[in-house]
PDB file of C-alpha atoms and ligand atoms in Angstrom:
ATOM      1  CA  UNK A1378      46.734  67.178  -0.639  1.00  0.00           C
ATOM      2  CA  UNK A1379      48.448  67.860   2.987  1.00  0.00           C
ATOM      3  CA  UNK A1380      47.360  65.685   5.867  1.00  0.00           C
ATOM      4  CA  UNK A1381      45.378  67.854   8.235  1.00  0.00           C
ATOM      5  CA  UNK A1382      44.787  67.596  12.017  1.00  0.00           C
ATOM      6  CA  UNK A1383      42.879  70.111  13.373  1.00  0.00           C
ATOM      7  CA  UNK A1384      41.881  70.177  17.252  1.00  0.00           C
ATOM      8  CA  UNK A1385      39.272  72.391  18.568  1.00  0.00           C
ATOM      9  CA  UNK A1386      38.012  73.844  21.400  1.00  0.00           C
ATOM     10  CA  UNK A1387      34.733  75.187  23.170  1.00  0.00           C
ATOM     11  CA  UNK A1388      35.511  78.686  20.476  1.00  0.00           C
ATOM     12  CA  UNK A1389      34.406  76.899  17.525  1.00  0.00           C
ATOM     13  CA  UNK A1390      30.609  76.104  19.273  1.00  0.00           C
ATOM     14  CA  UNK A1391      30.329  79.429  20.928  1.00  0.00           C
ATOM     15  CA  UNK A1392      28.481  80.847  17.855  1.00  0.00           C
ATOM     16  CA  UNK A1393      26.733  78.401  17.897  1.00  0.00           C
ATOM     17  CA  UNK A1394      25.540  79.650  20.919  1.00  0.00           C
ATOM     18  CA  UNK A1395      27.053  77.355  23.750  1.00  0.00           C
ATOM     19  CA  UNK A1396      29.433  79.188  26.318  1.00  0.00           C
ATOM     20  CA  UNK A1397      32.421  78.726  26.406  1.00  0.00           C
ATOM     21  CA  UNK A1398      34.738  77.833  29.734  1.00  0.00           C
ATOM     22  CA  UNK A1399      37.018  80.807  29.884  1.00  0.00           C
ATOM     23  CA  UNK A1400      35.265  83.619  28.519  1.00  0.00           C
ATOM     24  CA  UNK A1401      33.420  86.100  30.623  1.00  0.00           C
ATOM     25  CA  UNK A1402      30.393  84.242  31.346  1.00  0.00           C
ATOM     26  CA  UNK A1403      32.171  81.100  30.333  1.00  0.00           C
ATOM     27  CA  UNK A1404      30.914  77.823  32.347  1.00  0.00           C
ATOM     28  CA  UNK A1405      33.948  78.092  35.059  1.00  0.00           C
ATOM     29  CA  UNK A1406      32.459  81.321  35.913  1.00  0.00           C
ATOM     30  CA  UNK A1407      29.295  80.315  36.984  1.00  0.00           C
ATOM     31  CA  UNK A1408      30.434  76.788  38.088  1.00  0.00           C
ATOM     32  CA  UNK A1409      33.541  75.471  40.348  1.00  0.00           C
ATOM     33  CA  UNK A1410      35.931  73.123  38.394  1.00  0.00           C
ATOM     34  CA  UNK A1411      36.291  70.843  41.523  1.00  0.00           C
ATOM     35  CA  UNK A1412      32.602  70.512  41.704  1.00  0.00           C
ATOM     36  CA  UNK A1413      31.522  69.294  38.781  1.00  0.00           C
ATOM     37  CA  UNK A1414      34.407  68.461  36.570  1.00  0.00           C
ATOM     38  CA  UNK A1415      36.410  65.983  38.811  1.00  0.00           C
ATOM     39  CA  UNK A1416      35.903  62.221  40.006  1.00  0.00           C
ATOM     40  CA  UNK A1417      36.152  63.645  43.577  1.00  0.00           C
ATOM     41  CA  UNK A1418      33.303  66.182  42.728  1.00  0.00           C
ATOM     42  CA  UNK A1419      30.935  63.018  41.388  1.00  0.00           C
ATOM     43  CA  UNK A1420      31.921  60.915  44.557  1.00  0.00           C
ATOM     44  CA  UNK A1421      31.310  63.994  46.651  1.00  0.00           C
ATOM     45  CA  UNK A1422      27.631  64.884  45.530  1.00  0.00           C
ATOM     46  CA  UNK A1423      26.908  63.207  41.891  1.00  0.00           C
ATOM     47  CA  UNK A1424      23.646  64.922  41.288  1.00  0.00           C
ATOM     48  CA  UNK A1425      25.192  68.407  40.824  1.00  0.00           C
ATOM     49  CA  UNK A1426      27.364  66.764  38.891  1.00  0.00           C
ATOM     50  CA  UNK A1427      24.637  65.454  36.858  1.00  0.00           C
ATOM     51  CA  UNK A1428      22.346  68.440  37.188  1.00  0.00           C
ATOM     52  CA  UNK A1429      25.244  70.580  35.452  1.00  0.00           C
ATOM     53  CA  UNK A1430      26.061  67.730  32.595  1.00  0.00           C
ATOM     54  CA  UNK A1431      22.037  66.803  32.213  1.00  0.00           C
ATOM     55  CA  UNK A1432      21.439  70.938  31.894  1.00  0.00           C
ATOM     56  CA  UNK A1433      24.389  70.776  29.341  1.00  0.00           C
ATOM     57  CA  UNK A1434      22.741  67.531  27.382  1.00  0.00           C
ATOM     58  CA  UNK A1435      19.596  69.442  27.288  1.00  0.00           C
ATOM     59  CA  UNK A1436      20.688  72.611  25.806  1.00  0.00           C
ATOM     60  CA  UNK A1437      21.934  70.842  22.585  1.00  0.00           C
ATOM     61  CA  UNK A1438      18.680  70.301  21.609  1.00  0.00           C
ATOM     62  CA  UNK A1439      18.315  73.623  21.118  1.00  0.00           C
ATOM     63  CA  UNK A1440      21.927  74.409  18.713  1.00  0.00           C
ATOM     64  CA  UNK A1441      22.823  73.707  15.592  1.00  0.00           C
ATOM     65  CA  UNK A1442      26.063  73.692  13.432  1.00  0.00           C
ATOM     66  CA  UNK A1443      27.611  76.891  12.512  1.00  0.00           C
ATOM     67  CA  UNK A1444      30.021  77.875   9.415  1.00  0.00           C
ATOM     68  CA  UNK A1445      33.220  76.716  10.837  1.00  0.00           C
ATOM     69  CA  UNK A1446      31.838  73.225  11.585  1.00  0.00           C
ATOM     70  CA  UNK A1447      30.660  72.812   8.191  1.00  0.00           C
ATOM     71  CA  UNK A1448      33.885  73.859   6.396  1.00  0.00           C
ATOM     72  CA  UNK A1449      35.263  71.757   8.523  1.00  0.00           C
ATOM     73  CA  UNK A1450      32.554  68.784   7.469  1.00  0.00           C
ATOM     74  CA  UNK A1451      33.631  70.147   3.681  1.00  0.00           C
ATOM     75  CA  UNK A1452      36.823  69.648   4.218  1.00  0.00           C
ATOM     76  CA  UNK A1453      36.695  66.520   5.050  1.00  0.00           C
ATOM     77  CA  UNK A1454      34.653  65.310   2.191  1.00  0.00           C
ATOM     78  CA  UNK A1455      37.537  67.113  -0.131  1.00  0.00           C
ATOM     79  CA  UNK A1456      40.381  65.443   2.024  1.00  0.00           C
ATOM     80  CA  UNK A1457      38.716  61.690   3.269  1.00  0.00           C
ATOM     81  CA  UNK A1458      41.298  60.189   5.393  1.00  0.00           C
ATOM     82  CA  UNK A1459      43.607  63.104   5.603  1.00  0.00           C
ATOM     83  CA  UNK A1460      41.713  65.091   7.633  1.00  0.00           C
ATOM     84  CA  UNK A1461      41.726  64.337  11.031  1.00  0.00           C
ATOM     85  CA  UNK A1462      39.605  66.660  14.018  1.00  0.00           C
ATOM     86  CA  UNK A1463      40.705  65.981  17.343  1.00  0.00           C
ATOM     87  CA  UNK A1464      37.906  67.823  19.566  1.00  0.00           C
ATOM     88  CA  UNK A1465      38.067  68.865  23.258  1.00  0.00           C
ATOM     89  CA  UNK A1466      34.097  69.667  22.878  1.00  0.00           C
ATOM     90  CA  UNK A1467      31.617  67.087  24.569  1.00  0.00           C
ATOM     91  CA  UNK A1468      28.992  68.545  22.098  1.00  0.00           C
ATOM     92  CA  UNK A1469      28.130  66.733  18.672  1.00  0.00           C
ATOM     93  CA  UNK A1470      27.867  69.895  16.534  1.00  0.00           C
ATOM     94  CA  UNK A1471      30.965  68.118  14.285  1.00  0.00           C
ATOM     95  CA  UNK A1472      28.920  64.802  13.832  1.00  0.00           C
ATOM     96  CA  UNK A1473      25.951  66.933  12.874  1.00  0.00           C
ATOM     97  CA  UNK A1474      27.398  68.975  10.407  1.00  0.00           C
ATOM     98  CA  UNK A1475      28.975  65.756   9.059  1.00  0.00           C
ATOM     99  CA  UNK A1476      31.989  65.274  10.185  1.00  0.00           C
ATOM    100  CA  UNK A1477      32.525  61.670  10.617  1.00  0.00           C
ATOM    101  CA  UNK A1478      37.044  61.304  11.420  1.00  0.00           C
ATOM    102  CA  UNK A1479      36.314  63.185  14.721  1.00  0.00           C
ATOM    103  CA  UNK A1480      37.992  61.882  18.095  1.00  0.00           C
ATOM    104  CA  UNK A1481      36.255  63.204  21.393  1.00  0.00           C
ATOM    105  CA  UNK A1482      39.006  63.745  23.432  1.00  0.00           C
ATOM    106  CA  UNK A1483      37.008  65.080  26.185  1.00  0.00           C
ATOM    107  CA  UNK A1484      34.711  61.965  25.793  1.00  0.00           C
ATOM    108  CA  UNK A1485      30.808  63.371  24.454  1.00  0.00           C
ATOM    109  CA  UNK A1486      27.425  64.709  26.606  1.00  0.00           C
ATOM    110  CA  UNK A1487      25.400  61.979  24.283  1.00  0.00           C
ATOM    111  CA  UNK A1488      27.496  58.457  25.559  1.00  0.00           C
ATOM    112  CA  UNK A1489      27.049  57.492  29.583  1.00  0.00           C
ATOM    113  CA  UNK A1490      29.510  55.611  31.339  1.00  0.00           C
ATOM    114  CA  UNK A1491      28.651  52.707  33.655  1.00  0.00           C
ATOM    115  CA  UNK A1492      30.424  52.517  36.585  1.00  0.00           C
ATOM    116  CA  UNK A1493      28.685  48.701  37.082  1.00  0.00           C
ATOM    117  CA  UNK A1494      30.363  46.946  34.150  1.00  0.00           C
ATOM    118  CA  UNK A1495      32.562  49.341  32.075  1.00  0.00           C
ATOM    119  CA  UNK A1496      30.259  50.034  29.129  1.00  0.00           C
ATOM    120  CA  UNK A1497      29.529  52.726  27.527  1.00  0.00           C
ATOM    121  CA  UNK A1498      25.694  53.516  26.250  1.00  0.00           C
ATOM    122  CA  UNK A1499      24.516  56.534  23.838  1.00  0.00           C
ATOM    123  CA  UNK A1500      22.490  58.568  25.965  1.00  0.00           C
ATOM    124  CA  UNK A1501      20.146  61.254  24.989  1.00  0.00           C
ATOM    125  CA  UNK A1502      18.382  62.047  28.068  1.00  0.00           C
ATOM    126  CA  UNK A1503      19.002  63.036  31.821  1.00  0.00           C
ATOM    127  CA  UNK A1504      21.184  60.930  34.203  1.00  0.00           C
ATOM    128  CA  UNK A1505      19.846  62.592  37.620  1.00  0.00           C
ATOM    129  CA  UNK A1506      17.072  60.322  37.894  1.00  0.00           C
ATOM    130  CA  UNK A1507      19.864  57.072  38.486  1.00  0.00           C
ATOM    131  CA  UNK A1508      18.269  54.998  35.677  1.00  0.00           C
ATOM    132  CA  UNK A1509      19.635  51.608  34.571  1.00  0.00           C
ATOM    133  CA  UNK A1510      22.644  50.730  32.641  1.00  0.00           C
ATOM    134  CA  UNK A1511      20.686  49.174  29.378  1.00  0.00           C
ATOM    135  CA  UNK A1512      23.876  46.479  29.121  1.00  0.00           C
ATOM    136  CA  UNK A1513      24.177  45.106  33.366  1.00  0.00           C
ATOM    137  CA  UNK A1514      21.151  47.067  34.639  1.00  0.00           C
ATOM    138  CA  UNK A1515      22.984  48.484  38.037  1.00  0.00           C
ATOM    139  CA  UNK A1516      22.004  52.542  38.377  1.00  0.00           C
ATOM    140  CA  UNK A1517      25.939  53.816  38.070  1.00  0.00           C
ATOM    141  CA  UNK A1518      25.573  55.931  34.909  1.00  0.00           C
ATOM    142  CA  UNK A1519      27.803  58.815  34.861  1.00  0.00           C
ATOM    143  CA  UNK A1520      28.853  61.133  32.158  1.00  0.00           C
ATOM    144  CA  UNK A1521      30.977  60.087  30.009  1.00  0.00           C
ATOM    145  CA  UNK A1522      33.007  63.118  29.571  1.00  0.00           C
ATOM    146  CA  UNK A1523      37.290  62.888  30.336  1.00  0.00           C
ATOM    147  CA  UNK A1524      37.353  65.035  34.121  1.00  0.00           C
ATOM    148  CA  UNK A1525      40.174  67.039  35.575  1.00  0.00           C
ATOM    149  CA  UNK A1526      42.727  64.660  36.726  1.00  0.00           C
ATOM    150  CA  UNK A1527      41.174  61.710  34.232  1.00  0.00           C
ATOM    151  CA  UNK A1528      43.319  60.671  31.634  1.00  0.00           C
ATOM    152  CA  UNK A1529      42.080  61.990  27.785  1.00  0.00           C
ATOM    153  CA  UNK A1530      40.617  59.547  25.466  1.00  0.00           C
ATOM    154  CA  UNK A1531      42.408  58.264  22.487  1.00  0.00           C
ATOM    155  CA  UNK A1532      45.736  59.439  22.812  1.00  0.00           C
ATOM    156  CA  UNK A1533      47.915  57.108  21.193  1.00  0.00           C
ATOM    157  CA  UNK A1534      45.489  57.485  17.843  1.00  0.00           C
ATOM    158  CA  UNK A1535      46.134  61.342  18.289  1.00  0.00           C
ATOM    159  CA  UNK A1536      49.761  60.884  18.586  1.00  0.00           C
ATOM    160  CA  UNK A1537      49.759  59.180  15.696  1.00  0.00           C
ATOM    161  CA  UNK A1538      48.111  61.159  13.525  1.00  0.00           C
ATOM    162  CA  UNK A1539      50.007  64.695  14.977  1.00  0.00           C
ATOM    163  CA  UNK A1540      53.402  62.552  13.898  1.00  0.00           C
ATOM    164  CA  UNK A1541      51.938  62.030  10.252  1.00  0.00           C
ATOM    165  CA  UNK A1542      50.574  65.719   9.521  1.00  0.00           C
ATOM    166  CA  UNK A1543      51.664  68.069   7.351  1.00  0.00           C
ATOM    167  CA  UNK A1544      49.541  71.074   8.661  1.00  0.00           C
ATOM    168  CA  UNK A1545      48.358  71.339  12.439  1.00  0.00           C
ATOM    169  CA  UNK A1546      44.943  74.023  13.077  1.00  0.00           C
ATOM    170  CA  UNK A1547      44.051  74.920  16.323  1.00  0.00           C
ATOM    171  CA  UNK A1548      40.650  76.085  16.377  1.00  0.00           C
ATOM    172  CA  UNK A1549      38.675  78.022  19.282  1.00  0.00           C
ATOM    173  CA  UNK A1550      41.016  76.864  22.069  1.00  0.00           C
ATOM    174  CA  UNK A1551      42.440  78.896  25.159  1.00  0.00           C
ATOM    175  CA  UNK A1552      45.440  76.103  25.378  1.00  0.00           C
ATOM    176  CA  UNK A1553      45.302  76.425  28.950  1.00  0.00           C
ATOM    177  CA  UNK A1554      44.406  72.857  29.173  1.00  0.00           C
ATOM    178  CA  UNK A1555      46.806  70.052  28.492  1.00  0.00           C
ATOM    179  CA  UNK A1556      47.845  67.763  26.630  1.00  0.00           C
ATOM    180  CA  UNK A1557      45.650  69.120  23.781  1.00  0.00           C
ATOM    181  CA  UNK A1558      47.775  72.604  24.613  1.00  0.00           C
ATOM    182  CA  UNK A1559      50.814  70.875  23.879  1.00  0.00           C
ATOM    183  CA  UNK A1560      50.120  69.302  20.628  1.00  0.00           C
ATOM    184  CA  UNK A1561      51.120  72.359  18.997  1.00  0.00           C
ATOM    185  CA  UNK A1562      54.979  71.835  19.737  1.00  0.00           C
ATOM    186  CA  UNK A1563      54.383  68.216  19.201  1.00  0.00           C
ATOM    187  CA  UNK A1564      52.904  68.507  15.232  1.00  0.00           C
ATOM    188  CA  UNK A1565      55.759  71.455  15.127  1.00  0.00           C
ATOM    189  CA  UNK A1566      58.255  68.977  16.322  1.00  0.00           C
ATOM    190  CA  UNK A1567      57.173  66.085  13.800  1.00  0.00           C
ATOM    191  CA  UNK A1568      57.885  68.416  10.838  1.00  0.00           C
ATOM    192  CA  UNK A1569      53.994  70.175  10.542  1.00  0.00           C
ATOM    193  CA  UNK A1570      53.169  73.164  10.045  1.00  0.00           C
ATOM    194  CA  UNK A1571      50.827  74.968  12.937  1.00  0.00           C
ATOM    195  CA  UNK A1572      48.126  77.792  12.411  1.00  0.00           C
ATOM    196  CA  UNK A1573      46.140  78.913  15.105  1.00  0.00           C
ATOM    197  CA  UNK A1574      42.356  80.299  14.508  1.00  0.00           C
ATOM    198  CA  UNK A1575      41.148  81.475  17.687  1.00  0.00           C
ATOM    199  CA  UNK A1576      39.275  84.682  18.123  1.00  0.00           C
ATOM    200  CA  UNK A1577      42.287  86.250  20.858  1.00  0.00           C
ATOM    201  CA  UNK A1578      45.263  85.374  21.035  1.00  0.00           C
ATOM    202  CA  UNK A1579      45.623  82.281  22.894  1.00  0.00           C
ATOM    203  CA  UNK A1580      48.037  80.893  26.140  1.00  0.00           C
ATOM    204  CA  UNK A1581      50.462  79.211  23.034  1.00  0.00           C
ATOM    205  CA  UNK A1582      49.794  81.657  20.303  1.00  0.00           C
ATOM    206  CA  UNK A1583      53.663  82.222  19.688  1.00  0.00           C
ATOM    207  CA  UNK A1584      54.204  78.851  19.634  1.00  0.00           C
ATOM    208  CA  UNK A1585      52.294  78.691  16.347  1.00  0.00           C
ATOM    209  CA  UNK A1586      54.002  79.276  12.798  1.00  0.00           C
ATOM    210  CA  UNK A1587      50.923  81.833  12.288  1.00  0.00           C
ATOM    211  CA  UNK A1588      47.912  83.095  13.911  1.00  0.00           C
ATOM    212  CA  UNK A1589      44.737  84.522  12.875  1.00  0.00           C
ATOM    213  CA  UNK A1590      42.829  86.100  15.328  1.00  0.00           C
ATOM    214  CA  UNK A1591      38.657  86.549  14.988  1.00  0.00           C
ATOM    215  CA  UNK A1592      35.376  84.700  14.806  1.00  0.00           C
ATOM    216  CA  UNK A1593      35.867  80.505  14.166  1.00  0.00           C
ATOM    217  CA  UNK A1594      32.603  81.060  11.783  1.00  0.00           C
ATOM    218  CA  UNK A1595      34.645  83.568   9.630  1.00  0.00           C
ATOM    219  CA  UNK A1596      37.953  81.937   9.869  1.00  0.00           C
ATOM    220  CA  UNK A1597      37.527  78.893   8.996  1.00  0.00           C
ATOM    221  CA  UNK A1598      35.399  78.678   5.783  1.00  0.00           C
ATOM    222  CA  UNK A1599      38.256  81.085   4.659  1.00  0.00           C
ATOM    223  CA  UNK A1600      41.010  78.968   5.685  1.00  0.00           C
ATOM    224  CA  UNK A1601      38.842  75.791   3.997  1.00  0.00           C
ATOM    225  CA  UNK A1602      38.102  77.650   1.054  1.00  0.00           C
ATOM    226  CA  UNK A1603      42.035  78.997   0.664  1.00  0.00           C
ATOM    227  CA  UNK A1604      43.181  75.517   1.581  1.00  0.00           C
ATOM    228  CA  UNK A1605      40.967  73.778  -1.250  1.00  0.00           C
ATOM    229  CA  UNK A1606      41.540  76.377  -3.864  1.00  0.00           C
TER     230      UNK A1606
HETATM  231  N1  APR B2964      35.638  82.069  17.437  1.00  0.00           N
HETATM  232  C1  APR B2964      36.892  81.660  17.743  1.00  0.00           C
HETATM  233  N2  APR B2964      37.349  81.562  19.007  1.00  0.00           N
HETATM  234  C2  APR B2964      36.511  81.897  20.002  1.00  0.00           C
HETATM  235  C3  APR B2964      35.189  82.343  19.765  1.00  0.00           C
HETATM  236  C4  APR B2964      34.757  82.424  18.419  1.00  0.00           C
HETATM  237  N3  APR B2964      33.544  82.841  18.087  1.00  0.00           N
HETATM  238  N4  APR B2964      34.615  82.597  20.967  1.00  0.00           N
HETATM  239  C5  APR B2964      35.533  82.349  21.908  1.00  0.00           C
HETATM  240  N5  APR B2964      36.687  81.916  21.332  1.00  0.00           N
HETATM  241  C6  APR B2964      37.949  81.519  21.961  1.00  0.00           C
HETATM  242  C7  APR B2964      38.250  82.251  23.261  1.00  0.00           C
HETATM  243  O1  APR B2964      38.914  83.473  22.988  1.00  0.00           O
HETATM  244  C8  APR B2964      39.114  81.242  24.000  1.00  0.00           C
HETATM  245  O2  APR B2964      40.498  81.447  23.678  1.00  0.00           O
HETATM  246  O3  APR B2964      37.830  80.159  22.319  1.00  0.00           O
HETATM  247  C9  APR B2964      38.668  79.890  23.436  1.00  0.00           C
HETATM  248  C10 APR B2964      37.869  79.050  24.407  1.00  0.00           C
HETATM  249  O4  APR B2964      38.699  78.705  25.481  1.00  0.00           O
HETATM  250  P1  APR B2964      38.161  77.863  26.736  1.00  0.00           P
HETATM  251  O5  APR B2964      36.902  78.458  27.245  1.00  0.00           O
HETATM  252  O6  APR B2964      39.293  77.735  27.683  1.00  0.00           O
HETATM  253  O7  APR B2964      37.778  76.442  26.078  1.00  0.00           O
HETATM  254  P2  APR B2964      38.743  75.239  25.678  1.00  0.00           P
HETATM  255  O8  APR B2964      40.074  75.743  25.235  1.00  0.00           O
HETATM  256  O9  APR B2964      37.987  74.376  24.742  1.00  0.00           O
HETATM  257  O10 APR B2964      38.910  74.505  27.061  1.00  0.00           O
HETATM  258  C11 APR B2964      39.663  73.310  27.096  1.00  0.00           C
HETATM  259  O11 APR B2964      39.062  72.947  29.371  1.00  0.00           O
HETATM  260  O12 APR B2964      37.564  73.006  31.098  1.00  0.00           O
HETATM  261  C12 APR B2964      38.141  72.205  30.161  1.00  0.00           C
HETATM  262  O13 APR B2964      37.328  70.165  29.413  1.00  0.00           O
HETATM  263  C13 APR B2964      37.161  71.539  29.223  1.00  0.00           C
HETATM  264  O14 APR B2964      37.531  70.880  26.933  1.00  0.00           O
HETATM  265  C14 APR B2964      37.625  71.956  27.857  1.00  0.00           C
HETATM  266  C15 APR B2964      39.076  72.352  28.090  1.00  0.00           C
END
């Protein structure tokens, strides 16, 4: 069996009923980037920062997994440790499907941050009110989601894993956003080959060996299913 790494984006949730970023009606429609995705937008005025990510926390309650997430939870009881999912989602529709090799690269809506002492908590409800860190006890929860101009999480385990793959899927992604719209020349370069699933083309598409272009909830079970067959 190949070793897979597939990274998605805010596409593969979006039947699932959470907007996207991009798309008409997307998030940065409605919302300014330097507002509420930046650590000078949290310094500047945290609780619309932690309006927009409690609003976001809230609404999960109400999703659940779609196809592509669970072919993608199938796959990975097929492939074990050969499957990798590198996700730029905050969400935990992966985890709840049952995905369990998935890297947040984007860091997750359900895990605060404490500013205090430098742990990190799950968190399952809203961070407006300023409550305590459960670990030091000072009030300096933020999100613990990876903002513009932050660096990503768990890079070097991603790097690793794009040198070692045989196949690279991009799922759901716009690839206007780097370094996860780079890893595409990066697998490529280290000898994988690349397929892209994304409903439109995306910013990278030719950089891909091949491209399918439609609903993640369609495309992947197929690809899953064609892969396992
Ligand atoms: N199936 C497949 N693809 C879809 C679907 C669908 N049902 N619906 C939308 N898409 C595609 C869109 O065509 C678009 O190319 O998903 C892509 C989503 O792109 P973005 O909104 O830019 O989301 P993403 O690529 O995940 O953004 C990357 O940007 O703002 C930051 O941190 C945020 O992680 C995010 C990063």
């Amino acid at each position: 069996m190949p070793r897979v790494v597939v990274l998605t984006g805010a596409g593969i949730s979006a039947e699932s009923g959470i907007p996207t970023f991009r798309d008409a009606d997307g998030l940065w429609e409605g919302h300014r980037v330097e507002d509420v995705a930046t650590p000078e937008g949290f310094e500047r005025s945290p609780m619309v920062v932690h309006r927009f990510y409690d609003a976001r926390r809230a609404a999960l309650a109400e999703v659940e997994p779609n196809p592509a997430h669970h072919a993608l939870a199938e796959l990975e009881r097929r492939l074990g440790d050969d499957l990798l999912v590198v996700t730029q989602n905050i969400d935990d529709l992966h985890e709840r499907a049952g995905s369990t090799r998935v890297l947040h690269m984007h860091g997750e809506l359900l895990s605060a941050l404490c500013l205090g002492c430098g742990r990190r908590s799950r968190w399952t409800h809203d961070l407006g009110d300023l409550p305590p860190c459960p670990r030091c006890g000072s009030c300096e929860l933020r999100p613990d989601v990876v903002w513009f101009g932050e660096i990503p999480y768990q890079m070097d385990r991603i790097q690793d894993a794009l040198e070692s793959a045989d196949l690279f899927v991009s799922v759901g992604t716009s690839g206007a956003v780097y370094p996860a719209a780079g890893f595409v020349q990066y697998a490529a370069r280290c000898g994988a080959r690349t397929l892209e699933l994304n409903l439109v083309p995306s910013a990278g598409t030719s950089m891909f060996h091949e491209s399918r272009h439609g609903a993640a909830g369609v495309l992947v079970p197929e690809w899953v299913a064609e892969l396992l067959r």
